[in-house]
Amino acid sequence: MPVNKEIVISGTVQGVGFRPFVWRMALKHKIKGFVLNNSGGVLIKACGGKNDMRKFIDSLKKEAPAASRITSFTVRPAPAENFSDFSIKKSSESSLASANVPADLAVCPACAEDIANPLNRRYLYPFTNCTDCGPRFTIVEKLPYDRPFTSMKEFKMCPDCLKEYEEPADRRFHAQPNACPVCGPQIFLIHKGKKIAEKEFALSRAADFLISGHIVAIKGLGGFHLACDPFNKKAVEKLRKFKDRPFKPFAIMSDSIEELGKYLHISLKEKQILLSPRAPIVALKKKDISYFKYAAPNLDTLGVMAAYTPLHLALFKDLRNKKFKNPLIMTSGNFRDEPITKDNERAIELFSSLGPLLLHNRPIHNRIDDSLIYIDDYSQERIIRRARGYVPELIKLPVKPKEDTFAAGGDIKNSFAFTRGDELFVSQYIGDLDDSLNADFFIETYKKTSRMLSSRPASAVCDMHPLYRSSYLTSELGFKPYYVQHHIAHFFSVMAEYGIDEKCIGIVLDGTGYGLDGKIWGCELFAYENGRVRRFASLREFRLPGGEICAFKPYRVLFSMALTAGADLRIMNIPIDEEKAMRKMIENNFNSPLTSSAGRLFDAFACLILGKKYATYEAQLPMELESISLNNHKASPYDFIPFNDGQIPRLDFSIALKQAIADKKQKLSPAIAAYKFHKGFARGIAEVCALEAKIKKIKTVCCSGGCFQNRKLSLFLAEELKRRGLKVYFNSKLPSNDGGISAGQLYFKILKAEIS
Ligand code: ZN
Ligand code: ZN
Ligand code: FE
């Protein structure tokens, strides 16, 4: 007796080859019926023998395509029907209104094989793809996800491609970007304003340029990369000069993760993520800090990504044929802090002076950077920049808000967010909004994505900072915003991720954000209880002589903190005149705002321990300090002890600073001093937190803020909190830096939280 079942699967199951997969499984297990895409998922009507049905359902769960993500799977008995075969039914357009576009997918092993095989018609073809892989979000103009609504619409499929597209048994069945050398997009090489080569000759010439130490601009999936040999000092120096990044690390790309094992520690999990369809940049630990010293100077990690498109694979293949085995630096192709370049004309304008450009004629519709993640000491994925491979994936909310809402995020490392029903969309990394091109990118992306996902926000949330451009842009979009404090938004970003809505503590260790009292906050402890948020502790305040320039002149912060602490000031070797000027500023309260920023505290201790005065990029010295810090030592940590300033407990840095200065005079190894600082600060924070948790009987702690990109701080704080019986959550799917606050702003509004 055959059984009849109705199966509904939701999650990311459209545009990832799910229907052909179901079709193959049905054939394998002798199941009849049909499969179709409907609103937000896949519907299957299945009829077959009892045993076959069990195996069929099992295979759907266990063998689902790598790029799919199943969030719910329901099986119901269905009325008996007569089917002659198993078919893939066409879905109606209206039923796709609440569907989603998948994120871009790295080249799959089968397509990689096609382009490596000289007998295959797609040998070395840079736009090879199938239902398991290829461009998605970057080429989509609107839904439903069908070729006429993508930037592939300009390319008419040849008979061979069309045959694949229409054959359910084919890997390329309904692969919207399906293409081949006959009908699809093509590459070409521009040098000194002239087209000098096309197709595989363009690839070969680009490889020659790279081997001879040139920088090549390469048009990729979500935008341009600037590529060069990471071991060629001159090439990297030229790139650094162009990007105005004297020390900031560059990521590298390789077609052989195994070969990188010579230089880098690569765990199984890291390898899996590197080679997954998301293919983000993964920050890997170097085996020796001196490795890749041009790409990532003074750091113990290096950002690595796999060659994730057929174009990159074909390029590496050509390089290997020419006996060149190095990986390549692949850094975002942009000028200064502008958005990543996506159009050929703009790229020619920007990069022609630098070297040749490897271009192609498939337009990029949605620009998107490479994502950046790392795996922490608890094997948890932690995202730093959320973009290609992750966006536009939706995050399920634990509650359904009454109306769709927009959140603008912050001004630095901006991402915005909006809801659609009980789903949360967080935009790709937009960048710093003080650059007007990034501001345009913000508006353009909001318009595109809200249309694409049919979300019509009725209200909006912004950061409280009175001068934030994100707030201004929100009013430009026609919203009357509601405001949420910066660090409270950080705190709520963790709650949003894990769906936490009961009482908990938030530890936010961050650079700077506008505080409820108008001061610059950055090391804030909150308690959330009965719908109310209360700031229960902070850091002892200090002044920033000169304001914002302190982020790049950390010795000024160190001076100011030493002055507050009554510590020895001679240690820093500051010119008498500058010292005088700073004293005057601080005494007269002129351009020296008070702050409780954890980021600046890290800058100051790093400056002292490393003996370096300047930073050329955000958090440079703290990153270098973390890189040399030991993980373990018997030396006693520096003492950060709270005192009450009449309002709330404030963690005091003065004893710790004096201890660190004394160690410096004793010429204690910086590696040990770095350990004592990280461990001591983590312990101090944990103690203040544990005290409050005990009084309020709270068991859960949410940690967020830019400082949690620091692995040592994350590890030590987690250890200290766990030892005190607390459950600790960190951002994982959302960045702990300002890229995550849009989600937190939204969640604050959704929970209707209030501040007390
Ligand atoms: Zn493929
Ligand atoms: Zn074709
Ligand atoms: Fe922040």
Tab-separated table of C-alpha atoms in Angstrom, residues 557-569 571-572 601 604-605 608 638-640 652-664 677:
chain	number	residue	atom	x	y	z
A	557	VAL	CA	45.365	59.259	25.981
A	558	LEU	CA	48.121	57.602	27.951
A	559	PHE	CA	49.297	61.011	29.149
A	560	SER	CA	45.804	62.008	30.193
A	561	MET	CA	45.162	58.732	32.008
A	562	ALA	CA	48.497	58.950	33.803
A	563	LEU	CA	47.584	62.474	34.885
A	564	THR	CA	44.241	61.214	36.259
A	565	ALA	CA	45.969	58.314	38.005
A	566	GLY	CA	48.749	60.460	39.448
A	567	ALA	CA	51.255	58.157	37.741
A	568	ASP	CA	54.739	58.895	36.470
A	569	LEU	CA	54.450	60.972	33.288
A	571	ILE	CA	57.754	57.382	30.690
A	572	MET	CA	56.255	58.594	27.397
A	601	LEU	CA	41.966	52.464	27.416
A	604	ALA	CA	46.774	53.708	25.997
A	605	PHE	CA	47.985	50.452	27.557
A	608	LEU	CA	52.769	52.030	26.927
A	638	TYR	CA	47.101	44.132	36.805
A	639	ASP	CA	44.539	45.331	39.336
A	640	PHE	CA	41.436	47.016	37.985
A	652	ASP	CA	39.514	52.257	38.102
A	653	PHE	CA	42.579	51.947	35.886
A	654	SER	CA	44.978	53.951	38.071
A	655	ILE	CA	46.553	51.085	40.035
A	656	ALA	CA	46.832	48.970	36.874
A	657	LEU	CA	48.495	51.840	35.037
A	658	LYS	CA	51.029	52.377	37.806
A	659	GLN	CA	51.775	48.646	37.840
A	660	ALA	CA	52.265	48.644	34.072
A	661	ILE	CA	54.586	51.674	34.265
A	662	ALA	CA	56.610	49.981	36.998
A	663	ASP	CA	56.889	46.822	34.853
A	664	LYS	CA	57.995	48.933	31.914
A	677	PHE	CA	46.750	43.739	31.138
